[in-house]
Amino acid sequence: FYSTKVSRNGIEGLHSSSLELDIGNHFLTFAAHSNAIGSVAFLSSSRAIVTEGYDRVLYIWDMSKLEEIEASFSSSKKPIEITEPISALVGHDDVVCAVCSDFSGTRVESGSWDKTVWVGEGAQCIRKMSGHSHQVWAVLVLPSSGTIVSAGDDKTIRLWRAGGGGDAPFRVCSGVHSARVRGLSIFGKSNVGFLSCSNDGSVALWSETGDSLAVWSGVHTSFVYSLYCSQETEGEFFSCGEDRSLRVWNAGTPVQM
């Protein structure tokens, strides 16, 4: 089990941002970004970590040699700094604030304030998708179909076909959220759809093809920032936001606040 901590002090212009990984005997610090890290993804096929940030760059870090790295240091717990990623994906024209990996564990999907969604493989962008009219804040890949889901400041959710399915979304979902769509999460152990959350304080449930199934509002009193769905209990998910609360939900009903 590894835990992570992201330093965001680059947001204030201090130009110092890093990812800290607790591997048991040591803390690994990944330091290459010149500004804040927004989020982290894991590439299972190559045992790599992907970080993205306010410097508009995605870095890929090799995790396949953790045992060798750990063995090269003493047994006392101390930080180990890694400053050389194995590759960098450069080219977004603005802040990269969302990243995820597909379920092959080989490709990375990123969303940016430049209004685009990218699919990257190593240091190459192999697909660039445009359609959002404002900043993209969240990306997700649905495991059963490979559909790419993006959401953003234009209050919409867009669905893009897997593979070479073209550069335009096959569906645009609008009219449910009345403010920035901030987060996305796969829903349920059986992956029956996905969730979205918004600055309007609401959480919504969608089918894999973008049909609106349910909307829950009035629980959070301000922006909802993030969602996570349990892989152990069917229908259980978590949300957190600007109101300083973490809410536990079961089948759409908040059970703990």
mmCIF file of C-alpha atoms in Angstrom:
data_model
loop_
_atom_site.group_PDB
_atom_site.id
_atom_site.type_symbol
_atom_site.label_atom_id
_atom_site.label_comp_id
_atom_site.label_asym_id
_atom_site.label_seq_id
_atom_site.Cartn_x
_atom_site.Cartn_y
_atom_site.Cartn_z
ATOM 1 C CA PHE A 1 0.000 0.000 0.000
ATOM 2 C CA TYR A 2 1.321 3.422 -0.949
ATOM 3 C CA SER A 3 -0.005 6.810 0.125
ATOM 4 C CA THR A 4 0.556 10.088 -1.673
ATOM 5 C CA LYS A 5 0.633 13.754 -0.796
ATOM 6 C CA VAL A 6 0.689 16.542 -3.371
ATOM 7 C CA SER A 7 2.273 19.896 -2.622
ATOM 8 C CA ARG A 8 0.339 22.763 -4.173
ATOM 9 C CA ASN A 9 2.339 25.759 -3.028
ATOM 10 C CA GLY A 10 3.238 26.563 -6.621
ATOM 11 C CA ILE A 11 -0.265 27.967 -7.068
ATOM 12 C CA GLU A 12 0.818 31.005 -5.108
ATOM 13 C CA GLY A 13 3.741 31.549 -7.466
ATOM 14 C CA LEU A 14 6.386 29.947 -5.262
ATOM 15 C CA HIS A 15 7.339 27.622 -8.139
ATOM 16 C CA SER A 16 7.791 24.630 -5.875
ATOM 17 C CA SER A 17 5.605 21.593 -6.374
ATOM 18 C CA SER A 18 6.201 17.912 -5.736
ATOM 19 C CA LEU A 19 4.569 14.547 -5.209
ATOM 20 C CA GLU A 20 5.441 12.641 -2.049
ATOM 21 C CA LEU A 21 4.981 8.863 -1.991
ATOM 22 C CA ASP A 22 5.164 6.854 1.236
ATOM 23 C CA ILE A 23 6.550 3.398 0.366
ATOM 24 C CA GLY A 24 6.928 2.180 3.920
ATOM 25 C CA ASN A 25 10.582 2.622 4.770
ATOM 26 C CA HIS A 26 11.096 5.846 2.859
ATOM 27 C CA PHE A 27 9.335 8.849 1.383
ATOM 28 C CA LEU A 28 9.874 9.288 -2.356
ATOM 29 C CA THR A 29 9.633 12.884 -3.532
ATOM 30 C CA PHE A 30 9.098 13.402 -7.268
ATOM 31 C CA ALA A 31 10.252 16.896 -8.158
ATOM 32 C CA ALA A 32 10.218 18.178 -11.734
ATOM 33 C CA HIS A 33 7.167 20.427 -12.025
ATOM 34 C CA SER A 34 7.805 24.155 -11.890
ATOM 35 C CA ASN A 35 4.353 24.854 -10.528
ATOM 36 C CA ALA A 36 1.519 23.149 -8.678
ATOM 37 C CA ILE A 37 0.538 19.523 -9.304
ATOM 38 C CA GLY A 38 -3.181 19.121 -9.930
ATOM 39 C CA SER A 39 -3.717 15.352 -9.891
ATOM 40 C CA VAL A 40 -2.048 11.951 -10.230
ATOM 41 C CA ALA A 41 -2.793 8.764 -12.196
ATOM 42 C CA PHE A 42 -1.272 5.277 -12.233
ATOM 43 C CA LEU A 43 -0.289 3.334 -15.364
ATOM 44 C CA SER A 44 -0.678 -0.285 -14.328
ATOM 45 C CA SER A 45 0.972 -1.909 -17.356
ATOM 46 C CA SER A 46 4.279 -0.126 -16.876
ATOM 47 C CA ARG A 47 4.052 0.549 -13.139
ATOM 48 C CA ALA A 48 4.371 4.266 -13.714
ATOM 49 C CA ILE A 49 2.893 7.348 -12.067
ATOM 50 C CA VAL A 50 1.674 10.310 -14.116
ATOM 51 C CA THR A 51 1.554 13.808 -12.669
ATOM 52 C CA GLU A 52 0.146 16.920 -14.290
ATOM 53 C CA GLY A 53 0.188 20.517 -13.298
ATOM 54 C CA TYR A 54 -0.067 24.210 -13.648
ATOM 55 C CA ASP A 55 3.144 24.241 -15.700
ATOM 56 C CA ARG A 56 1.137 22.609 -18.559
ATOM 57 C CA VAL A 57 3.279 19.449 -18.542
ATOM 58 C CA LEU A 58 2.513 15.779 -17.809
ATOM 59 C CA TYR A 59 5.426 13.815 -16.352
ATOM 60 C CA ILE A 60 5.653 10.013 -16.256
ATOM 61 C CA TRP A 61 7.655 8.479 -13.413
ATOM 62 C CA ASP A 62 9.029 4.930 -13.378
ATOM 63 C CA MET A 63 7.801 2.909 -10.375
ATOM 64 C CA SER A 64 9.032 -0.493 -11.570
ATOM 65 C CA LYS A 65 12.275 -0.283 -9.606
ATOM 66 C CA LEU A 66 10.966 0.745 -6.206
ATOM 67 C CA GLU A 67 12.633 -2.214 -4.519
ATOM 68 C CA GLU A 68 16.028 -1.294 -5.987
ATOM 69 C CA ILE A 69 15.619 2.343 -4.989
ATOM 70 C CA GLU A 70 14.617 1.417 -1.470
ATOM 71 C CA ALA A 71 17.467 -1.085 -1.071
ATOM 72 C CA SER A 72 20.050 1.505 -2.068
ATOM 73 C CA PHE A 73 19.290 3.578 1.016
ATOM 74 C CA SER A 74 19.580 2.861 4.715
ATOM 75 C CA SER A 75 16.722 1.330 6.688
ATOM 76 C CA SER A 76 15.946 4.572 8.496
ATOM 77 C CA LYS A 77 12.919 6.355 7.082
ATOM 78 C CA LYS A 78 13.943 9.439 5.165
ATOM 79 C CA PRO A 79 13.015 11.298 1.989
ATOM 80 C CA ILE A 80 14.475 10.233 -1.352
ATOM 81 C CA GLU A 81 14.212 12.821 -4.115
ATOM 82 C CA ILE A 82 13.689 11.735 -7.729
ATOM 83 C CA THR A 83 14.092 14.503 -10.269
ATOM 84 C CA GLU A 84 14.226 12.690 -13.618
ATOM 85 C CA PRO A 85 10.920 11.437 -15.087
ATOM 86 C CA ILE A 86 11.102 8.835 -17.839
ATOM 87 C CA SER A 87 9.134 11.055 -20.227
ATOM 88 C CA ALA A 88 7.234 14.321 -20.478
ATOM 89 C CA LEU A 89 4.143 15.138 -22.506
ATOM 90 C CA VAL A 90 4.306 18.791 -23.515
ATOM 91 C CA GLY A 91 1.989 20.894 -25.642
ATOM 92 C CA HIS A 92 -1.120 21.928 -23.741
ATOM 93 C CA ASP A 93 -1.572 25.685 -24.062
ATOM 94 C CA ASP A 94 -2.821 26.204 -20.503
ATOM 95 C CA VAL A 95 -3.003 24.559 -17.085
ATOM 96 C CA VAL A 96 -3.503 20.775 -17.111
ATOM 97 C CA CYS A 97 -5.876 20.092 -14.211
ATOM 98 C CA ALA A 98 -7.167 16.550 -14.878
ATOM 99 C CA VAL A 99 -5.527 13.225 -15.698
ATOM 100 C CA CYS A 100 -6.570 9.567 -15.742
ATOM 101 C CA SER A 101 -5.412 6.354 -17.392
ATOM 102 C CA ASP A 102 -7.343 3.977 -19.602
ATOM 103 C CA PHE A 103 -7.931 0.415 -18.447
ATOM 104 C CA SER A 104 -5.176 -1.034 -20.582
ATOM 105 C CA GLY A 105 -2.853 0.926 -18.314
ATOM 106 C CA THR A 106 -0.861 2.256 -21.253
ATOM 107 C CA ARG A 107 -2.470 5.554 -22.227
ATOM 108 C CA VAL A 108 -3.155 8.788 -20.402
ATOM 109 C CA GLU A 109 -6.121 11.099 -20.837
ATOM 110 C CA SER A 110 -5.663 14.736 -19.825
ATOM 111 C CA GLY A 111 -7.956 17.737 -19.584
ATOM 112 C CA SER A 112 -6.780 21.331 -19.741
ATOM 113 C CA TRP A 113 -7.859 24.903 -19.338
ATOM 114 C CA ASP A 114 -7.009 25.225 -23.040
ATOM 115 C CA LYS A 115 -10.452 23.553 -23.591
ATOM 116 C CA THR A 116 -9.000 20.329 -25.018
ATOM 117 C CA VAL A 117 -8.833 16.674 -24.031
ATOM 118 C CA TRP A 118 -5.723 14.726 -25.005
ATOM 119 C CA VAL A 119 -4.860 11.059 -25.238
ATOM 120 C CA GLY A 120 -1.151 10.535 -24.655
ATOM 121 C CA GLU A 121 1.157 7.573 -25.030
ATOM 122 C CA GLY A 122 4.620 8.156 -23.622
ATOM 123 C CA ALA A 123 5.792 11.571 -24.758
ATOM 124 C CA GLN A 124 3.363 11.697 -27.704
ATOM 125 C CA CYS A 125 -0.134 13.106 -28.003
ATOM 126 C CA ILE A 126 -1.900 10.584 -30.229
ATOM 127 C CA ARG A 127 -5.336 12.182 -30.134
ATOM 128 C CA LYS A 128 -6.560 15.718 -29.450
ATOM 129 C CA MET A 129 -10.250 16.429 -28.898
ATOM 130 C CA SER A 130 -11.862 19.857 -28.976
ATOM 131 C CA GLY A 131 -15.422 20.876 -28.224
ATOM 132 C CA HIS A 132 -15.611 22.426 -24.784
ATOM 133 C CA SER A 133 -16.163 26.171 -24.905
ATOM 134 C CA HIS A 134 -14.394 26.753 -21.575
ATOM 135 C CA GLN A 135 -11.837 25.067 -19.293
ATOM 136 C CA VAL A 136 -11.879 21.266 -18.897
ATOM 137 C CA TRP A 137 -11.814 20.273 -15.230
ATOM 138 C CA ALA A 138 -12.302 16.486 -15.199
ATOM 139 C CA VAL A 139 -11.680 13.423 -17.375
ATOM 140 C CA LEU A 140 -12.665 9.777 -16.998
ATOM 141 C CA VAL A 141 -12.486 6.550 -19.029
ATOM 142 C CA LEU A 142 -15.388 4.095 -18.731
ATOM 143 C CA PRO A 143 -14.022 0.546 -18.294
ATOM 144 C CA SER A 144 -16.592 -1.427 -20.265
ATOM 145 C CA SER A 145 -16.663 0.704 -23.417
ATOM 146 C CA GLY A 146 -13.494 2.777 -23.261
ATOM 147 C CA THR A 147 -15.624 5.905 -23.707
ATOM 148 C CA ILE A 148 -13.795 9.053 -22.626
ATOM 149 C CA VAL A 149 -15.857 11.438 -20.485
ATOM 150 C CA SER A 150 -14.891 15.066 -19.935
ATOM 151 C CA ALA A 151 -16.482 17.896 -17.979
ATOM 152 C CA GLY A 152 -15.773 21.533 -17.400
ATOM 153 C CA ASP A 153 -16.518 25.190 -16.979
ATOM 154 C CA ASP A 154 -19.109 25.243 -19.774
ATOM 155 C CA LYS A 155 -21.474 23.226 -17.491
ATOM 156 C CA THR A 156 -21.454 20.288 -19.914
ATOM 157 C CA ILE A 157 -20.319 16.672 -19.891
ATOM 158 C CA ARG A 158 -19.029 15.322 -23.194
ATOM 159 C CA LEU A 159 -18.637 11.703 -24.270
ATOM 160 C CA TRP A 160 -15.996 10.701 -26.827
ATOM 161 C CA ARG A 161 -15.733 7.332 -28.557
ATOM 162 C CA ALA A 162 -12.794 5.094 -27.732
ATOM 163 C CA GLY A 163 -9.928 4.570 -30.162
ATOM 164 C CA GLY A 164 -10.117 6.504 -33.384
ATOM 165 C CA GLY A 165 -13.674 7.594 -32.855
ATOM 166 C CA GLY A 166 -13.133 11.068 -34.208
ATOM 167 C CA ASP A 167 -12.298 14.383 -32.613
ATOM 168 C CA ALA A 168 -15.879 15.442 -31.852
ATOM 169 C CA PRO A 169 -17.954 14.113 -28.935
ATOM 170 C CA PHE A 170 -20.761 11.708 -29.806
ATOM 171 C CA ARG A 171 -22.885 13.171 -27.022
ATOM 172 C CA VAL A 172 -23.055 16.460 -25.125
ATOM 173 C CA CYS A 173 -24.920 16.392 -21.811
ATOM 174 C CA SER A 174 -26.201 19.751 -20.628
ATOM 175 C CA GLY A 175 -29.009 21.288 -18.586
ATOM 176 C CA VAL A 176 -28.400 19.242 -15.426
ATOM 177 C CA HIS A 177 -25.634 21.216 -13.733
ATOM 178 C CA SER A 178 -25.983 25.006 -13.581
ATOM 179 C CA ALA A 179 -22.313 25.744 -12.853
ATOM 180 C CA ARG A 180 -18.829 24.341 -13.477
ATOM 181 C CA VAL A 181 -18.732 20.521 -13.521
ATOM 182 C CA ARG A 182 -15.820 19.815 -11.228
ATOM 183 C CA GLY A 183 -15.422 16.052 -10.861
ATOM 184 C CA LEU A 184 -16.267 12.653 -12.365
ATOM 185 C CA SER A 185 -16.200 9.108 -10.987
ATOM 186 C CA ILE A 186 -17.163 5.641 -12.180
ATOM 187 C CA PHE A 187 -20.278 4.455 -10.317
ATOM 188 C CA GLY A 188 -20.703 1.064 -8.689
ATOM 189 C CA LYS A 189 -18.612 -2.075 -8.483
ATOM 190 C CA SER A 190 -20.271 -3.258 -11.673
ATOM 191 C CA ASN A 191 -19.452 0.067 -13.417
ATOM 192 C CA VAL A 192 -23.044 0.788 -14.382
ATOM 193 C CA GLY A 193 -22.441 4.433 -15.203
ATOM 194 C CA PHE A 194 -20.697 7.488 -13.812
ATOM 195 C CA LEU A 195 -21.180 10.333 -11.348
ATOM 196 C CA SER A 196 -20.546 14.054 -11.749
ATOM 197 C CA CYS A 197 -20.349 16.902 -9.259
ATOM 198 C CA SER A 198 -20.584 20.629 -9.697
ATOM 199 C CA ASN A 199 -20.036 24.065 -8.242
ATOM 200 C CA ASP A 200 -23.833 24.286 -8.032
ATOM 201 C CA GLY A 201 -23.644 21.892 -5.058
ATOM 202 C CA SER A 202 -25.245 18.950 -6.851
ATOM 203 C CA VAL A 203 -24.223 15.377 -7.643
ATOM 204 C CA ALA A 204 -25.638 13.581 -10.699
ATOM 205 C CA LEU A 205 -25.766 9.976 -11.884
ATOM 206 C CA TRP A 206 -25.465 9.144 -15.580
ATOM 207 C CA SER A 207 -25.717 6.028 -17.723
ATOM 208 C CA GLU A 208 -22.716 4.947 -19.792
ATOM 209 C CA THR A 209 -24.290 6.580 -22.846
ATOM 210 C CA GLY A 210 -24.963 9.903 -21.122
ATOM 211 C CA ASP A 211 -28.584 9.573 -20.024
ATOM 212 C CA SER A 212 -29.367 11.505 -16.836
ATOM 213 C CA LEU A 213 -30.555 8.992 -14.203
ATOM 214 C CA ALA A 214 -30.657 11.041 -10.984
ATOM 215 C CA VAL A 215 -29.670 14.419 -9.550
ATOM 216 C CA TRP A 216 -29.108 15.073 -5.847
ATOM 217 C CA SER A 217 -28.943 18.636 -4.555
ATOM 218 C CA GLY A 218 -29.328 20.417 -1.237
ATOM 219 C CA VAL A 219 -26.935 18.114 0.646
ATOM 220 C CA HIS A 220 -23.716 20.053 0.097
ATOM 221 C CA THR A 221 -24.155 23.769 0.808
ATOM 222 C CA SER A 222 -21.438 24.918 -1.605
ATOM 223 C CA PHE A 223 -19.176 23.703 -4.429
ATOM 224 C CA VAL A 224 -18.673 19.928 -4.673
ATOM 225 C CA TYR A 225 -15.050 19.294 -5.608
ATOM 226 C CA SER A 226 -14.514 15.552 -5.798
ATOM 227 C CA LEU A 227 -16.167 12.123 -5.922
ATOM 228 C CA TYR A 228 -14.983 8.605 -5.185
ATOM 229 C CA CYS A 229 -16.991 5.400 -5.600
ATOM 230 C CA SER A 230 -16.467 2.424 -3.304
ATOM 231 C CA GLN A 231 -15.223 -0.771 -4.927
ATOM 232 C CA GLU A 232 -16.413 -2.829 -1.959
ATOM 233 C CA THR A 233 -19.993 -1.732 -1.263
ATOM 234 C CA GLU A 234 -22.389 -1.496 -4.212
ATOM 235 C CA GLY A 235 -23.943 1.959 -4.526
ATOM 236 C CA GLU A 236 -21.679 3.598 -1.946
ATOM 237 C CA PHE A 237 -19.771 6.735 -2.875
ATOM 238 C CA PHE A 238 -18.147 9.744 -1.245
ATOM 239 C CA SER A 239 -18.225 13.462 -2.011
ATOM 240 C CA CYS A 240 -16.421 16.472 -0.581
ATOM 241 C CA GLY A 241 -16.478 20.181 -1.179
ATOM 242 C CA GLU A 242 -16.191 23.814 -0.235
ATOM 243 C CA ASP A 243 -18.538 23.368 2.731
ATOM 244 C CA ARG A 244 -15.706 21.487 4.496
ATOM 245 C CA SER A 245 -17.658 18.247 4.641
ATOM 246 C CA LEU A 246 -17.121 14.691 3.463
ATOM 247 C CA ARG A 247 -20.421 12.977 2.680
ATOM 248 C CA VAL A 248 -20.949 9.223 2.503
ATOM 249 C CA TRP A 249 -23.774 8.131 0.182
ATOM 250 C CA ASN A 250 -25.584 4.843 -0.344
ATOM 251 C CA ALA A 251 -27.753 4.484 -3.433
ATOM 252 C CA GLY A 252 -28.145 8.264 -3.629
ATOM 253 C CA THR A 253 -28.982 8.803 0.042
ATOM 254 C CA PRO A 254 -26.450 10.561 2.299
ATOM 255 C CA VAL A 255 -25.849 8.255 5.252
ATOM 256 C CA GLN A 256 -23.011 10.102 6.969
ATOM 257 C CA MET A 257 -21.844 13.736 7.047
#
